Coordinates of C-alpha atoms and ligand atoms in Angstrom, one line a residue:
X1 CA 0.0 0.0 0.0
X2 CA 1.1 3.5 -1.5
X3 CA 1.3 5.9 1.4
X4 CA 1.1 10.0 1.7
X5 CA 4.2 11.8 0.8
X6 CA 3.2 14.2 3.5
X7 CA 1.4 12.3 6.6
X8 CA 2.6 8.3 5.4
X9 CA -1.4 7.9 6.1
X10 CA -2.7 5.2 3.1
X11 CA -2.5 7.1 -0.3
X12 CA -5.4 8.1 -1.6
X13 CA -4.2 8.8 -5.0
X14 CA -0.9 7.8 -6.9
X15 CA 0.6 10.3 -9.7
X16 CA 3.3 7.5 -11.1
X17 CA 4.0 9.9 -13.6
X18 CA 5.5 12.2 -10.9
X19 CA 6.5 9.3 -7.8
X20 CA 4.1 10.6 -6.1
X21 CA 1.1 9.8 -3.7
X22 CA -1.2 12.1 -1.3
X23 CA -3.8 10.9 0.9
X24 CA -7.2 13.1 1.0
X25 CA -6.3 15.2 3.6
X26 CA -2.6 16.4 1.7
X27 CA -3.7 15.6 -2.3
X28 CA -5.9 18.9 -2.0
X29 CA -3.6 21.4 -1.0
X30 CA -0.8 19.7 -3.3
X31 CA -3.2 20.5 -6.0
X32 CA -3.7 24.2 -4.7
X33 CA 0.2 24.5 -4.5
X34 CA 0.9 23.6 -8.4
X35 CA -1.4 25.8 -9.7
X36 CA -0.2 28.8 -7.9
X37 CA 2.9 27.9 -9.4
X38 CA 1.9 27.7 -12.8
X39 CA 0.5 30.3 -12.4
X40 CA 3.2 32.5 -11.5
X41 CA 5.8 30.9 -13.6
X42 CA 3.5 31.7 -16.8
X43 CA 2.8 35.0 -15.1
X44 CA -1.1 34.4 -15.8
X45 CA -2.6 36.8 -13.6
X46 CA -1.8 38.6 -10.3
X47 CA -3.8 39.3 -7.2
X48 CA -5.2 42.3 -8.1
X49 CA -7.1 41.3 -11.4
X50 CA -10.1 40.1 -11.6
X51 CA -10.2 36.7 -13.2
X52 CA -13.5 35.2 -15.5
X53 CA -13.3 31.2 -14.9
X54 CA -15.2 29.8 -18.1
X55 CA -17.3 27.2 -16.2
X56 CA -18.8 24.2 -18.2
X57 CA -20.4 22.5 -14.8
X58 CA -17.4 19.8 -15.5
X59 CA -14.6 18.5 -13.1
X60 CA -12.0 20.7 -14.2
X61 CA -13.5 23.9 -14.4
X62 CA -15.6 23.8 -11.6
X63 CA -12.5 22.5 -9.6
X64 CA -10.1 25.7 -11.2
X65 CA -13.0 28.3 -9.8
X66 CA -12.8 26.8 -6.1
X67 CA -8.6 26.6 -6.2
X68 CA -8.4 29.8 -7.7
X69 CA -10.9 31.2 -4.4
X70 CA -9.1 29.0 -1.9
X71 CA -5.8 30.9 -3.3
X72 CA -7.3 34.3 -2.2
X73 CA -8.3 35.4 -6.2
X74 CA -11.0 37.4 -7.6
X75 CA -12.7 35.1 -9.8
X76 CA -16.1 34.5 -11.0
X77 CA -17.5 32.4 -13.2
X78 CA -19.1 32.3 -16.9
X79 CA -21.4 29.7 -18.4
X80 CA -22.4 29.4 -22.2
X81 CA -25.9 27.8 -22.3
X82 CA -25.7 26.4 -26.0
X83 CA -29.4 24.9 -25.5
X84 CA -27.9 21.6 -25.9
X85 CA -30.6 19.1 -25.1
X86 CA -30.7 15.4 -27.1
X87 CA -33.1 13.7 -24.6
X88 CA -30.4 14.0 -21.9
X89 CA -31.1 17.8 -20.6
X90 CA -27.1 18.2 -20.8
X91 CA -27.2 21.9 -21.1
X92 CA -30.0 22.6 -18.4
X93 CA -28.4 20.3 -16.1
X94 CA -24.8 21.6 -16.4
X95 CA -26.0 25.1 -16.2
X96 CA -27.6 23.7 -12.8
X97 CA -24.5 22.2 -11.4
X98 CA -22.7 25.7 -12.0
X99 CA -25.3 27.7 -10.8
X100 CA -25.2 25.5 -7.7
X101 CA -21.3 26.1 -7.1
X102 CA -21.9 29.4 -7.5
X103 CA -25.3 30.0 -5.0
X104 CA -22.7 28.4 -2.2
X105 CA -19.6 31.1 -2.3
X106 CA -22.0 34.4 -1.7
X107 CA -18.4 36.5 -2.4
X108 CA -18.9 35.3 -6.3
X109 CA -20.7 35.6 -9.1
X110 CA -21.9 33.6 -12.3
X111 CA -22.7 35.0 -15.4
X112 CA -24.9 33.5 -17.4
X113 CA -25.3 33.6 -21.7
X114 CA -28.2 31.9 -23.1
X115 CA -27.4 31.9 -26.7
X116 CA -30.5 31.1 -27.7
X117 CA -32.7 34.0 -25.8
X118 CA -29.6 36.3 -27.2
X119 CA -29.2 35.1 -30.8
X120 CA -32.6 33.6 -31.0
X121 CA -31.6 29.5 -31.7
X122 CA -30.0 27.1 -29.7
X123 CA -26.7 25.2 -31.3
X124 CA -28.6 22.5 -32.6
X125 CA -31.2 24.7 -34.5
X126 CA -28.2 26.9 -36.2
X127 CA -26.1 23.5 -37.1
X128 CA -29.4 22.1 -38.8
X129 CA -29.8 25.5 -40.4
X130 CA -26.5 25.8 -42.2
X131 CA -26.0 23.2 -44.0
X132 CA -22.7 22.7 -44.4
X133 CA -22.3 22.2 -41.2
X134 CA -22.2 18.9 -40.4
X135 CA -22.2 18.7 -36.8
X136 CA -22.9 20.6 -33.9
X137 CA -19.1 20.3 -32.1
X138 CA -18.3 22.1 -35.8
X139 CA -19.3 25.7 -34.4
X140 CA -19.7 25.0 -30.6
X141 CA -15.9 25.8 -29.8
X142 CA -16.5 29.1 -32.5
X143 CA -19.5 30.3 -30.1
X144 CA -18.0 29.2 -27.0
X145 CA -14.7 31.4 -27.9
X146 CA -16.7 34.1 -29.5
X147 CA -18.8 34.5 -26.3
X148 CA -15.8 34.2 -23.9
X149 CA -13.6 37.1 -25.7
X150 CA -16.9 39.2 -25.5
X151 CA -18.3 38.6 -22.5
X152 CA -14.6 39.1 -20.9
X153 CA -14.1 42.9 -22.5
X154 CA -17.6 44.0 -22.1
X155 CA -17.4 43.0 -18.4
X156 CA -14.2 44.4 -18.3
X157 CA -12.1 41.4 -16.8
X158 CA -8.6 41.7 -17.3
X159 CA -8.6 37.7 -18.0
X160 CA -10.0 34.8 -19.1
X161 CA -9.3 31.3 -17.6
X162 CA -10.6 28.2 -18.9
X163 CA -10.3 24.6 -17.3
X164 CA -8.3 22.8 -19.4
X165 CA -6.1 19.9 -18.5
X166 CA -3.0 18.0 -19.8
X167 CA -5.1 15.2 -21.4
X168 CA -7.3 17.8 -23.5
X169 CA -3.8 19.9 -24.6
X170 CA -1.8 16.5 -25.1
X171 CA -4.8 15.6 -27.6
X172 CA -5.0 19.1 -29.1
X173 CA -1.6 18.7 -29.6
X174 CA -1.6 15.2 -31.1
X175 CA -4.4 16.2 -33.5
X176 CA -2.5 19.1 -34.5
X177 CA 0.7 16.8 -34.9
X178 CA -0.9 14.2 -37.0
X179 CA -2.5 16.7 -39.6
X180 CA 0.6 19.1 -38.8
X181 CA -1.5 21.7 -38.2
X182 CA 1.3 24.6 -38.4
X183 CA -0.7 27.5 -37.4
X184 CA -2.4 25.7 -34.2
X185 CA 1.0 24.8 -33.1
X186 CA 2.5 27.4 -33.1
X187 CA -0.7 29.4 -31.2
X188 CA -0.7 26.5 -28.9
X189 CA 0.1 27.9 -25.1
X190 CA -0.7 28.0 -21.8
X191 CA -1.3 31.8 -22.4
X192 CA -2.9 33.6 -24.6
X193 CA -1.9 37.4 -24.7
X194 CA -4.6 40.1 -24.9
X195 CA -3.5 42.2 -28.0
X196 CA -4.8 45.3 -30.2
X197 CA -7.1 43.6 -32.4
X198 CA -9.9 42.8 -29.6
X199 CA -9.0 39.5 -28.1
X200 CA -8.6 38.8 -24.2
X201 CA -6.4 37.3 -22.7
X202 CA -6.6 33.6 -22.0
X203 CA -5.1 31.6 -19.5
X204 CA -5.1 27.8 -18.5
X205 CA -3.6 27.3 -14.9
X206 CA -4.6 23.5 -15.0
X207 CA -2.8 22.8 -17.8
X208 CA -0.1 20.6 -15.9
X209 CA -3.1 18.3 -14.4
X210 CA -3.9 14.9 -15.5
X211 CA -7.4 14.7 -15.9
X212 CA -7.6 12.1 -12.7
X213 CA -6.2 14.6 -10.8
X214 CA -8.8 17.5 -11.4
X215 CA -11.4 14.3 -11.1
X216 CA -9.6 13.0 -7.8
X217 CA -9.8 16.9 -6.6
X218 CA -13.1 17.5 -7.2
X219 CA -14.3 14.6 -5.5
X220 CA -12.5 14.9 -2.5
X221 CA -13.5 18.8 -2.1
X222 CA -17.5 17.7 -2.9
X223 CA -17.8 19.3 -5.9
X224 CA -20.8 18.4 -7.9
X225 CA -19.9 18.6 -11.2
X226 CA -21.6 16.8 -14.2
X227 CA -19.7 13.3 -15.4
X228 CA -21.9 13.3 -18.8
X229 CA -19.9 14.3 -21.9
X230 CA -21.5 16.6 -24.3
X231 CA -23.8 14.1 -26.3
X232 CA -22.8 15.8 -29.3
X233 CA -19.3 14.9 -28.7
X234 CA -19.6 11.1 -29.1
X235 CA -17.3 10.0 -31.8
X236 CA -14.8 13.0 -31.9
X237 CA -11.7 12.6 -32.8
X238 CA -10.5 14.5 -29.8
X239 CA -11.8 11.3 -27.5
X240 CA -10.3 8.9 -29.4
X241 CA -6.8 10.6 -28.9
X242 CA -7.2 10.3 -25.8
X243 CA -8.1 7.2 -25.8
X244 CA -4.9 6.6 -27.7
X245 CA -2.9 8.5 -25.0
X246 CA -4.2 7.1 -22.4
X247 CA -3.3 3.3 -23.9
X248 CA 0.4 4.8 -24.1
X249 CA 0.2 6.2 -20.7
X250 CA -1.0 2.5 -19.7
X251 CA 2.0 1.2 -21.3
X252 CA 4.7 3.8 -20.1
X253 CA 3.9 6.2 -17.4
X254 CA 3.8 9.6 -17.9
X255 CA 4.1 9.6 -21.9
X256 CA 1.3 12.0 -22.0
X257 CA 2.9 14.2 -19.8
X258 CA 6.5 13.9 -21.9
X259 CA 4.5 14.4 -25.0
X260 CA 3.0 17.9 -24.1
X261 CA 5.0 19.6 -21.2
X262 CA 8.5 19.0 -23.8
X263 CA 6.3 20.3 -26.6
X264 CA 6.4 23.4 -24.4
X265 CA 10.2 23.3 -23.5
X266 CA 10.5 23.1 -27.4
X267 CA 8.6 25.7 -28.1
X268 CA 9.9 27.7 -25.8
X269 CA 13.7 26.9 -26.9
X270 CA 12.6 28.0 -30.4
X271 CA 10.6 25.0 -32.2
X272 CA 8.0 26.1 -34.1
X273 CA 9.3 29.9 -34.7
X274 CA 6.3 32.6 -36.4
X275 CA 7.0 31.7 -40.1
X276 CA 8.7 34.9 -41.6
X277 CA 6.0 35.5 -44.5
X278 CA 3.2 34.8 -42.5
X279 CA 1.0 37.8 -42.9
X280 CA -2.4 36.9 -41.3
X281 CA -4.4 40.6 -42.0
X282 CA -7.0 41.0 -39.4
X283 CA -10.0 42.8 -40.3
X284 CA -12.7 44.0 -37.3
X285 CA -16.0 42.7 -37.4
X286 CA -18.6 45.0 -38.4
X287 CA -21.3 44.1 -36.5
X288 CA -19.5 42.8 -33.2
X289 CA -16.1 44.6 -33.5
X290 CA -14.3 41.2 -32.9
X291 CA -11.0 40.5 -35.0
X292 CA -11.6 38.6 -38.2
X293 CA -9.7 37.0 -41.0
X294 CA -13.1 37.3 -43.2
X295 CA -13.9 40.7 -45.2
X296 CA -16.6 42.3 -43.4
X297 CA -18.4 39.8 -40.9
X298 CA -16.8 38.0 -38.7
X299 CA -18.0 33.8 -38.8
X300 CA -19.9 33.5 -35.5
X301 CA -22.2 36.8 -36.6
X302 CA -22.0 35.1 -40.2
X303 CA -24.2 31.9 -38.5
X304 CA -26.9 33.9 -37.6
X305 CA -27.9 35.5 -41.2
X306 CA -31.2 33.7 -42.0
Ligands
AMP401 P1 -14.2 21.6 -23.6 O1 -14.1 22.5 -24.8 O2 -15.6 21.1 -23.4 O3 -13.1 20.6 -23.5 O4 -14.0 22.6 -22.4 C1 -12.7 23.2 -22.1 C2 -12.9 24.4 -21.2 O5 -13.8 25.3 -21.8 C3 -13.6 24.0 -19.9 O6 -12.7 23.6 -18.9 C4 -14.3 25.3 -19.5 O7 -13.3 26.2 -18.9 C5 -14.6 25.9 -20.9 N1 -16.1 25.6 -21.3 C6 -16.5 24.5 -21.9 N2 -17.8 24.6 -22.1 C7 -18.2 25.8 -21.5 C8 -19.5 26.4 -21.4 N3 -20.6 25.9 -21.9 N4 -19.5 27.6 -20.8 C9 -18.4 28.2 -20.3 N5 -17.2 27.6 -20.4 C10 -17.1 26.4 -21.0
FES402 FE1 -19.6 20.9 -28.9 FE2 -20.9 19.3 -27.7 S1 -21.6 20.4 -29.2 S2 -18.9 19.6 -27.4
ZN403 ZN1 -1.4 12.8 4.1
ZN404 ZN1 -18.8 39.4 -35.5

């Protein structure tokens, strides 16, 4: 029996890719600990900004709002209701499980965008609309970051932080790698700089976490957070890598974590350099004001011409 680096009680979890184990007394506050780390060794926010925790009613982000308040920050919460609803009330009931967190720390808040009472359709009815698109994850992350970016400026938060983990950026990364997705990888980080054209800045302080540890956390700090995956999502190709990492992470311990935190060492010491003739021209938006690659619209106020 594994025992607690800290008390030598009986381990309640086991990191193998890191030799270590924490009982459920210590594992919390180890968890606390890394993430003030990370973030101030990416210098993601200090303690006098405000922070906007994208909340999905999942493990991870739910679990990044409560360690950011047990480490003293200003953050509140922001959740996208895309409608989504195939027989399994996922939206209604994730919205529920945030809006819960939320009603139980008075000293925060959660804001709330229903996309349908503000753009008048829910994510299924504008997939079904357009149709090229063929399914609704095709323009969910496009609202989701649309929304986010605007929502941040017009509430005036100095940041954006969204609960991603190491097993979602190891299989960002290994999609990008596979189709060698140049531009993605070389825009793939930890943080996202705010800049003149419009967009916030976005940070993700769990990045280091396997996703059983942001589980493991929210569990022992009785968060109730909903363990459904967006029924959309079935089939993705983002669950089947990590599925794939996850069989490599069976075989070798801590492959998933080789695979992404040396992506950033390698980025950092100079892989994937901006391309010298890479001229992106970024238009704004006329009706929202967001940056655009596209002429005159930007694509998320594009979806909602009927
Ligand atoms: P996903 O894109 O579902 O893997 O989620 C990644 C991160 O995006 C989550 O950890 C949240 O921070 C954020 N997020 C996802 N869905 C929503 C939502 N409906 N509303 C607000 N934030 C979200
Ligand atoms: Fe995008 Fe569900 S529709 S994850
Ligand atoms: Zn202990
Ligand atoms: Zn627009």
């Amino acid at each position: 029996m594994r025992q607690c680096r800290q008390c030598a009680a009986p381990a309640a979890i086991h990191m193998r890719q890191h030799r270590l184990a924490f009982c459920a007394a210590h594992f919390p506050a180890w968890v606390v600990k890394q993430t003030s780390r990370t973030i101030r060794s990416h210098r993601m926010f200090g303690h006098s900004e405000r922070v906007l925790v994208a909340v999905s009613g999942g493990k991870d982000s739910l679990a990044l709002w409560d360690v950011l308040l047990e480490l003293g920050y200003q953050a509140d919460g922001l959740y996208i209701d895309l409608g989504i609803d195939a027989g399994d009330a996922y939206s209604a009931t994730s919205r529920h499980k945030a809006a819960a967190f939320a009603a139980a720390r008075p000293d925060t808040r959660l804001i709330i965008v229903d996309i349908a009472a503000c753009y008048g359709e829910t994510l299924a009815e504008v997939a079904r609309r357009k149709r090229d698109i063929q399914r609704p994850c095709a323009i969910c992350g496009l609202i989701k970051r649309h929304e986010m970016n605007r929502v941040t400026l017009e509430e005036g938060y100095p940041v954006l932080a969204t609960g991603h983990n190491l097993d979602d950026e190891a299989a960002t990364l290994l999609g990008n790698v596979l189709y060698w997705q140049s531009g993605y990888l070389r825009r793939q980080w930890p943080v996202l700089p705010a800049d003149e054209t419009g967009l916030a800045r976005k940070v993700k302080p769990f990045h280091r976490f396997y996703e059983r540890e942001t589980a493991a956390y929210a569990l022992i700090r009785g968060i109730d957070y909903i363990h459904a995956e967006c029924p959309h999502a079935v089939g993705a190709s983002s669950i089947a890598h990590k599925q794939t990492l996850n069989q490599m992470e069976h075989a070798k311990p801590g492959t998933k974590m080789q695979f992404y935190i040396n992506f950033l060492r390698a980025k950092k010491e100079g892989l994937f350099v901006p391309f010298e003739d890479e001229q992106i021209t970024l238009n704004t938006c006329a009706q929202c004001g967001q940056s655009t690659t596209a002429e005159a619209r930007c694509t998320f106020c594009r979806l909602w011409e009927v």
